[in-house]
Amino acid sequence: MIDVKSFTKIYKLNKKQMSKLKTKESIKKAVDNISFYAEEGKIFGLLGPNGAGKTTTLRSIATLLKPTDGHILIDGYDVVKDSIEVRKRIGFLTNELKLDPHFTPAYTMEFFGSLHSLDKETIANRTKELFDYFEISSFADKKIQDLSTGMKQKLSIAVSLIHDPQVVIFDEPTIGLDIITARAVLDYLRVLKEKGKTIIVSTHIMTLASKLCDKVGIIINGKIVANGTIDEILQDTNSKDLEDAFFKLYKQNINK
């Protein structure tokens, strides 16, 4: 499970960043006192526009950033105090995951598997399972620099899941992908759900969230403005679909 409690993240800005953001304030509150809970065997969607605080939240869950205030627990372990235990339990996919272009997919899986202290047999079995599912096997010995964007993304997913984590954190998992590859990614998230994994995904694509997520939290200007099942949010906002609900909430909260 993922339990986010009164989480706040504040950044200090330098002069260049202040100029870029067109502000005189030397600090930026990227996430402002948010709370939500992601259950085992469920997919939780963190929805919002670019710059809303989605990636900051996921990076903090993944122990890459420290909360300024509040707490984040993964299966009962605090992401700051128990960061080593947390990292054993999570798989984090980010668009900023850089794979060595001169490595092959097969070697990359061996490399990351060894970082997770997996034995060779386990690495081989996990590699076969993931490569078969994502149809990477025939490209296993090619250099990563020669792979298509979609194939690189599928390899990134395989790398992030090599250690069979109980908690899966995916930041915009389908961005930049063709429709076939995107469907394969979403289908695998459903497979992980059936295995009882705790899954959180960020996205700004409302139709994707409607099809995939059991519960969603809508974040605007660093604040959670709605949290619950899609049916609950539609009822609360008197909306016909999630996109309609999002724009109503966006208009109500964008200038707050």
mmCIF file of C-alpha atoms in Angstrom:
data_model
loop_
_atom_site.group_PDB
_atom_site.id
_atom_site.type_symbol
_atom_site.label_atom_id
_atom_site.label_comp_id
_atom_site.label_asym_id
_atom_site.label_seq_id
_atom_site.Cartn_x
_atom_site.Cartn_y
_atom_site.Cartn_z
ATOM 1 C CA MET A 1 0.000 0.000 0.000
ATOM 2 C CA ILE A 2 0.942 3.647 -0.394
ATOM 3 C CA ASP A 3 -0.146 6.027 2.344
ATOM 4 C CA VAL A 4 0.503 9.729 1.708
ATOM 5 C CA LYS A 5 -0.202 11.871 4.757
ATOM 6 C CA SER A 6 -0.226 15.692 4.659
ATOM 7 C CA PHE A 7 2.644 15.696 2.165
ATOM 8 C CA THR A 8 4.189 19.045 1.223
ATOM 9 C CA LYS A 9 7.194 19.746 -0.996
ATOM 10 C CA ILE A 10 8.774 23.198 -1.213
ATOM 11 C CA TYR A 11 11.622 24.169 -3.547
ATOM 12 C CA LYS A 12 14.008 27.086 -3.167
ATOM 13 C CA LEU A 13 14.356 28.984 -6.453
ATOM 14 C CA ASN A 14 17.473 30.656 -7.800
ATOM 15 C CA LYS A 15 17.290 33.889 -9.796
ATOM 16 C CA LYS A 16 17.217 32.082 -13.137
ATOM 17 C CA GLN A 17 14.320 29.887 -12.008
ATOM 18 C CA MET A 18 12.466 32.905 -10.623
ATOM 19 C CA SER A 19 12.876 34.669 -13.954
ATOM 20 C CA LYS A 20 11.650 31.647 -15.884
ATOM 21 C CA LEU A 21 8.582 31.340 -13.663
ATOM 22 C CA LYS A 22 8.049 35.124 -13.768
ATOM 23 C CA THR A 23 7.851 35.384 -10.003
ATOM 24 C CA LYS A 24 9.517 37.414 -7.259
ATOM 25 C CA GLU A 25 9.018 34.618 -4.751
ATOM 26 C CA SER A 26 12.182 32.708 -3.840
ATOM 27 C CA ILE A 27 10.291 29.537 -2.934
ATOM 28 C CA LYS A 28 7.790 27.407 -4.784
ATOM 29 C CA LYS A 29 5.307 25.112 -3.091
ATOM 30 C CA ALA A 30 5.141 22.281 -5.638
ATOM 31 C CA VAL A 31 2.852 20.092 -3.523
ATOM 32 C CA ASP A 32 0.661 21.496 -0.780
ATOM 33 C CA ASN A 33 -0.517 19.280 2.097
ATOM 34 C CA ILE A 34 -1.964 16.386 0.101
ATOM 35 C CA SER A 35 -3.169 13.024 1.393
ATOM 36 C CA PHE A 36 -4.320 9.858 -0.361
ATOM 37 C CA TYR A 37 -4.166 6.089 -0.020
ATOM 38 C CA ALA A 38 -3.421 3.484 -2.711
ATOM 39 C CA GLU A 39 -4.557 -0.060 -1.922
ATOM 40 C CA GLU A 40 -3.119 -3.453 -2.782
ATOM 41 C CA GLY A 41 -4.620 -5.006 -5.900
ATOM 42 C CA LYS A 42 -5.862 -1.612 -7.092
ATOM 43 C CA ILE A 43 -4.701 1.040 -9.556
ATOM 44 C CA PHE A 44 -4.653 4.602 -8.244
ATOM 45 C CA GLY A 45 -4.422 7.407 -10.767
ATOM 46 C CA LEU A 46 -2.851 10.772 -9.958
ATOM 47 C CA LEU A 47 -4.364 13.112 -12.517
ATOM 48 C CA GLY A 48 -3.548 16.677 -13.376
ATOM 49 C CA PRO A 49 -2.095 19.113 -15.915
ATOM 50 C CA ASN A 50 1.630 19.572 -16.482
ATOM 51 C CA GLY A 51 3.236 21.297 -13.504
ATOM 52 C CA ALA A 52 0.492 20.296 -11.082
ATOM 53 C CA GLY A 53 2.801 18.322 -8.792
ATOM 54 C CA LYS A 54 2.330 14.760 -10.091
ATOM 55 C CA THR A 55 5.973 13.972 -10.807
ATOM 56 C CA THR A 56 7.170 15.619 -7.582
ATOM 57 C CA THR A 57 4.751 13.421 -5.643
ATOM 58 C CA LEU A 58 5.827 10.220 -7.387
ATOM 59 C CA ARG A 59 9.528 11.016 -6.976
ATOM 60 C CA SER A 60 8.953 11.544 -3.284
ATOM 61 C CA ILE A 61 7.090 8.227 -3.015
ATOM 62 C CA ALA A 62 10.061 6.616 -4.793
ATOM 63 C CA THR A 63 12.519 8.138 -2.228
ATOM 64 C CA LEU A 64 14.194 10.391 -4.833
ATOM 65 C CA LEU A 65 12.972 13.550 -3.084
ATOM 66 C CA LYS A 66 12.484 14.212 0.622
ATOM 67 C CA PRO A 67 9.185 15.665 1.794
ATOM 68 C CA THR A 68 9.388 19.148 3.248
ATOM 69 C CA ASP A 69 6.552 18.192 5.563
ATOM 70 C CA GLY A 70 4.256 15.224 6.128
ATOM 71 C CA HIS A 71 4.882 11.506 5.746
ATOM 72 C CA ILE A 72 4.780 8.867 3.016
ATOM 73 C CA LEU A 73 4.569 5.186 3.925
ATOM 74 C CA ILE A 74 5.122 2.181 1.637
ATOM 75 C CA ASP A 75 3.823 -1.039 3.192
ATOM 76 C CA GLY A 76 4.310 0.644 6.560
ATOM 77 C CA TYR A 77 7.876 1.849 5.856
ATOM 78 C CA ASP A 78 8.660 5.573 5.903
ATOM 79 C CA VAL A 79 10.265 6.782 2.644
ATOM 80 C CA VAL A 80 12.805 8.886 4.572
ATOM 81 C CA LYS A 81 13.584 6.824 7.672
ATOM 82 C CA ASP A 82 13.319 3.435 5.927
ATOM 83 C CA SER A 83 14.382 4.359 2.392
ATOM 84 C CA ILE A 84 16.414 1.167 1.827
ATOM 85 C CA GLU A 85 13.456 -1.050 2.723
ATOM 86 C CA VAL A 86 11.162 1.074 0.553
ATOM 87 C CA ARG A 87 13.442 0.726 -2.488
ATOM 88 C CA LYS A 88 13.349 -3.045 -2.185
ATOM 89 C CA ARG A 89 9.580 -2.957 -2.544
ATOM 90 C CA ILE A 90 9.054 -0.460 -5.354
ATOM 91 C CA GLY A 91 9.469 -0.328 -9.104
ATOM 92 C CA PHE A 92 9.621 3.216 -10.471
ATOM 93 C CA LEU A 93 9.221 4.055 -14.141
ATOM 94 C CA THR A 94 10.033 7.603 -15.167
ATOM 95 C CA ASN A 95 10.575 9.201 -18.554
ATOM 96 C CA GLU A 96 13.954 10.300 -17.240
ATOM 97 C CA LEU A 97 15.223 6.729 -16.892
ATOM 98 C CA LYS A 98 18.358 6.721 -19.045
ATOM 99 C CA LEU A 99 19.477 3.396 -20.504
ATOM 100 C CA ASP A 100 23.033 3.086 -21.806
ATOM 101 C CA PRO A 101 22.693 3.210 -25.621
ATOM 102 C CA HIS A 102 25.646 0.835 -26.061
ATOM 103 C CA PHE A 103 24.176 -1.865 -23.826
ATOM 104 C CA THR A 104 21.883 -4.576 -25.160
ATOM 105 C CA PRO A 105 18.483 -5.249 -23.567
ATOM 106 C CA ALA A 106 19.740 -8.629 -22.323
ATOM 107 C CA TYR A 107 22.799 -7.115 -20.638
ATOM 108 C CA THR A 108 20.725 -4.240 -19.236
ATOM 109 C CA MET A 109 18.427 -6.696 -17.467
ATOM 110 C CA GLU A 110 21.423 -8.559 -16.050
ATOM 111 C CA PHE A 111 22.932 -5.278 -14.857
ATOM 112 C CA PHE A 112 19.810 -4.017 -13.100
ATOM 113 C CA GLY A 113 18.973 -7.457 -11.755
ATOM 114 C CA SER A 114 22.379 -7.605 -10.095
ATOM 115 C CA LEU A 115 21.784 -4.170 -8.545
ATOM 116 C CA HIS A 116 18.755 -5.721 -6.846
ATOM 117 C CA SER A 117 20.933 -8.638 -5.649
ATOM 118 C CA LEU A 118 19.025 -11.178 -7.745
ATOM 119 C CA ASP A 119 20.734 -14.464 -8.615
ATOM 120 C CA LYS A 120 21.399 -15.359 -12.260
ATOM 121 C CA GLU A 121 18.562 -17.866 -12.469
ATOM 122 C CA THR A 122 16.015 -15.379 -11.178
ATOM 123 C CA ILE A 123 17.285 -12.702 -13.564
ATOM 124 C CA ALA A 124 17.040 -15.134 -16.494
ATOM 125 C CA ASN A 125 13.495 -16.195 -15.561
ATOM 126 C CA ARG A 126 12.269 -12.637 -15.035
ATOM 127 C CA THR A 127 13.923 -11.475 -18.258
ATOM 128 C CA LYS A 128 12.254 -14.254 -20.257
ATOM 129 C CA GLU A 129 8.854 -13.543 -18.718
ATOM 130 C CA LEU A 130 9.012 -9.800 -19.369
ATOM 131 C CA PHE A 131 10.696 -10.033 -22.778
ATOM 132 C CA ASP A 132 8.128 -12.591 -23.963
ATOM 133 C CA TYR A 133 5.229 -10.431 -22.812
ATOM 134 C CA PHE A 134 6.543 -7.211 -24.346
ATOM 135 C CA GLU A 135 7.952 -8.942 -27.445
ATOM 136 C CA ILE A 136 11.514 -7.826 -26.750
ATOM 137 C CA SER A 137 13.141 -11.258 -27.150
ATOM 138 C CA SER A 138 14.069 -10.862 -30.822
ATOM 139 C CA PHE A 139 15.797 -7.549 -29.989
ATOM 140 C CA ALA A 140 17.587 -8.832 -26.862
ATOM 141 C CA ASP A 141 21.081 -8.642 -28.361
ATOM 142 C CA LYS A 142 20.733 -5.401 -30.312
ATOM 143 C CA LYS A 143 22.176 -2.152 -29.005
ATOM 144 C CA ILE A 144 19.625 0.004 -27.263
ATOM 145 C CA GLN A 145 20.533 2.941 -29.508
ATOM 146 C CA ASP A 146 19.150 0.958 -32.456
ATOM 147 C CA LEU A 147 15.743 0.298 -30.869
ATOM 148 C CA SER A 148 12.535 2.197 -31.604
ATOM 149 C CA THR A 149 11.073 4.590 -29.041
ATOM 150 C CA GLY A 150 8.334 2.105 -28.201
ATOM 151 C CA MET A 151 10.794 -0.745 -27.728
ATOM 152 C CA LYS A 152 12.966 1.416 -25.451
ATOM 153 C CA GLN A 153 9.905 2.254 -23.356
ATOM 154 C CA LYS A 154 8.954 -1.411 -23.057
ATOM 155 C CA LEU A 155 12.525 -2.223 -22.030
ATOM 156 C CA SER A 156 12.385 0.549 -19.419
ATOM 157 C CA ILE A 157 9.258 -1.068 -17.986
ATOM 158 C CA ALA A 158 10.954 -4.474 -17.922
ATOM 159 C CA VAL A 159 13.981 -2.960 -16.164
ATOM 160 C CA SER A 160 11.814 -1.272 -13.523
ATOM 161 C CA LEU A 161 10.039 -4.577 -12.821
ATOM 162 C CA ILE A 162 13.016 -6.965 -12.936
ATOM 163 C CA HIS A 163 12.857 -7.538 -9.143
ATOM 164 C CA ASP A 164 9.083 -8.213 -9.154
ATOM 165 C CA PRO A 165 8.236 -5.285 -6.825
ATOM 166 C CA GLN A 166 5.065 -5.245 -4.749
ATOM 167 C CA VAL A 167 4.526 -1.510 -5.362
ATOM 168 C CA VAL A 168 4.594 -0.154 -8.919
ATOM 169 C CA ILE A 169 4.971 3.590 -9.583
ATOM 170 C CA PHE A 170 4.607 4.719 -13.202
ATOM 171 C CA ASP A 171 4.967 8.371 -14.211
ATOM 172 C CA GLU A 172 3.105 9.042 -17.498
ATOM 173 C CA PRO A 173 3.724 5.452 -18.721
ATOM 174 C CA THR A 174 2.230 5.911 -22.207
ATOM 175 C CA ILE A 175 3.575 9.345 -23.137
ATOM 176 C CA GLY A 176 5.092 9.388 -26.627
ATOM 177 C CA LEU A 177 4.043 5.811 -27.410
ATOM 178 C CA ASP A 178 2.155 4.538 -30.433
ATOM 179 C CA ILE A 179 -1.289 3.074 -29.794
ATOM 180 C CA ILE A 180 -0.120 -0.573 -29.972
ATOM 181 C CA THR A 181 2.709 -0.119 -27.483
ATOM 182 C CA ALA A 182 0.523 1.982 -25.178
ATOM 183 C CA ARG A 183 -2.104 -0.762 -25.128
ATOM 184 C CA ALA A 184 0.534 -3.369 -24.229
ATOM 185 C CA VAL A 185 1.681 -1.213 -21.302
ATOM 186 C CA LEU A 186 -1.851 -0.707 -19.988
ATOM 187 C CA ASP A 187 -2.685 -4.391 -20.344
ATOM 188 C CA TYR A 188 0.389 -5.292 -18.296
ATOM 189 C CA LEU A 189 -0.649 -2.901 -15.544
ATOM 190 C CA ARG A 190 -3.898 -4.883 -15.371
ATOM 191 C CA VAL A 191 -1.870 -8.095 -15.124
ATOM 192 C CA LEU A 192 0.049 -6.611 -12.186
ATOM 193 C CA LYS A 193 -3.234 -5.597 -10.562
ATOM 194 C CA GLU A 194 -4.490 -9.184 -10.818
ATOM 195 C CA LYS A 195 -1.308 -10.286 -9.044
ATOM 196 C CA GLY A 196 -2.225 -8.068 -6.096
ATOM 197 C CA LYS A 197 0.324 -5.313 -6.680
ATOM 198 C CA THR A 198 -0.191 -1.777 -5.427
ATOM 199 C CA ILE A 199 -0.075 0.477 -8.495
ATOM 200 C CA ILE A 200 0.001 4.244 -8.860
ATOM 201 C CA VAL A 201 0.183 5.990 -12.221
ATOM 202 C CA SER A 202 0.268 9.662 -13.113
ATOM 203 C CA THR A 203 -1.357 10.922 -16.273
ATOM 204 C CA HIS A 204 -3.055 13.929 -17.833
ATOM 205 C CA ILE A 205 -5.079 11.690 -20.166
ATOM 206 C CA MET A 206 -8.568 11.377 -18.674
ATOM 207 C CA THR A 207 -9.778 8.612 -21.003
ATOM 208 C CA LEU A 208 -6.815 6.460 -19.964
ATOM 209 C CA ALA A 209 -7.589 6.987 -16.292
ATOM 210 C CA SER A 210 -11.277 6.187 -16.823
ATOM 211 C CA LYS A 211 -10.448 2.800 -18.350
ATOM 212 C CA LEU A 212 -7.594 1.879 -16.028
ATOM 213 C CA CYS A 213 -7.988 3.281 -12.525
ATOM 214 C CA ASP A 214 -10.028 2.069 -9.563
ATOM 215 C CA LYS A 215 -9.579 5.359 -7.743
ATOM 216 C CA VAL A 216 -8.131 8.721 -8.740
ATOM 217 C CA GLY A 217 -6.832 11.847 -7.097
ATOM 218 C CA ILE A 218 -7.034 15.050 -9.124
ATOM 219 C CA ILE A 219 -4.201 17.466 -8.347
ATOM 220 C CA ILE A 220 -4.237 21.117 -9.420
ATOM 221 C CA ASN A 221 -1.691 23.735 -8.326
ATOM 222 C CA GLY A 222 -0.168 21.195 -5.941
ATOM 223 C CA LYS A 223 -3.439 20.462 -4.134
ATOM 224 C CA ILE A 224 -5.712 17.434 -4.262
ATOM 225 C CA VAL A 225 -9.121 18.805 -5.277
ATOM 226 C CA ALA A 226 -10.914 15.456 -5.673
ATOM 227 C CA ASN A 227 -10.169 11.959 -4.413
ATOM 228 C CA GLY A 228 -12.222 8.795 -4.780
ATOM 229 C CA THR A 229 -13.697 6.387 -7.297
ATOM 230 C CA ILE A 230 -14.555 7.790 -10.697
ATOM 231 C CA ASP A 231 -18.282 7.319 -9.994
ATOM 232 C CA GLU A 232 -17.934 9.291 -6.749
ATOM 233 C CA ILE A 233 -16.143 12.144 -8.511
ATOM 234 C CA LEU A 234 -18.707 12.218 -11.324
ATOM 235 C CA GLN A 235 -21.505 12.371 -8.768
ATOM 236 C CA ASP A 236 -19.820 15.059 -6.670
ATOM 237 C CA THR A 237 -19.207 17.261 -9.722
ATOM 238 C CA ASN A 238 -22.441 16.400 -11.525
ATOM 239 C CA SER A 239 -20.441 15.396 -14.607
ATOM 240 C CA LYS A 240 -21.028 12.975 -17.471
ATOM 241 C CA ASP A 241 -17.433 11.741 -17.668
ATOM 242 C CA LEU A 242 -14.032 12.199 -16.006
ATOM 243 C CA GLU A 243 -12.828 14.758 -18.533
ATOM 244 C CA ASP A 244 -15.900 16.881 -17.881
ATOM 245 C CA ALA A 245 -15.332 16.565 -14.121
ATOM 246 C CA PHE A 246 -11.673 17.513 -14.467
ATOM 247 C CA PHE A 247 -12.378 20.726 -16.381
ATOM 248 C CA LYS A 248 -15.023 21.764 -13.868
ATOM 249 C CA LEU A 249 -12.574 21.257 -11.032
ATOM 250 C CA TYR A 250 -9.798 22.959 -12.997
ATOM 251 C CA LYS A 251 -11.861 26.099 -13.557
ATOM 252 C CA GLN A 252 -12.845 26.182 -9.883
ATOM 253 C CA ASN A 253 -9.296 25.794 -8.550
ATOM 254 C CA ILE A 254 -6.787 27.127 -11.097
ATOM 255 C CA ASN A 255 -6.566 30.612 -9.597
ATOM 256 C CA LYS A 256 -6.742 29.620 -5.929
#
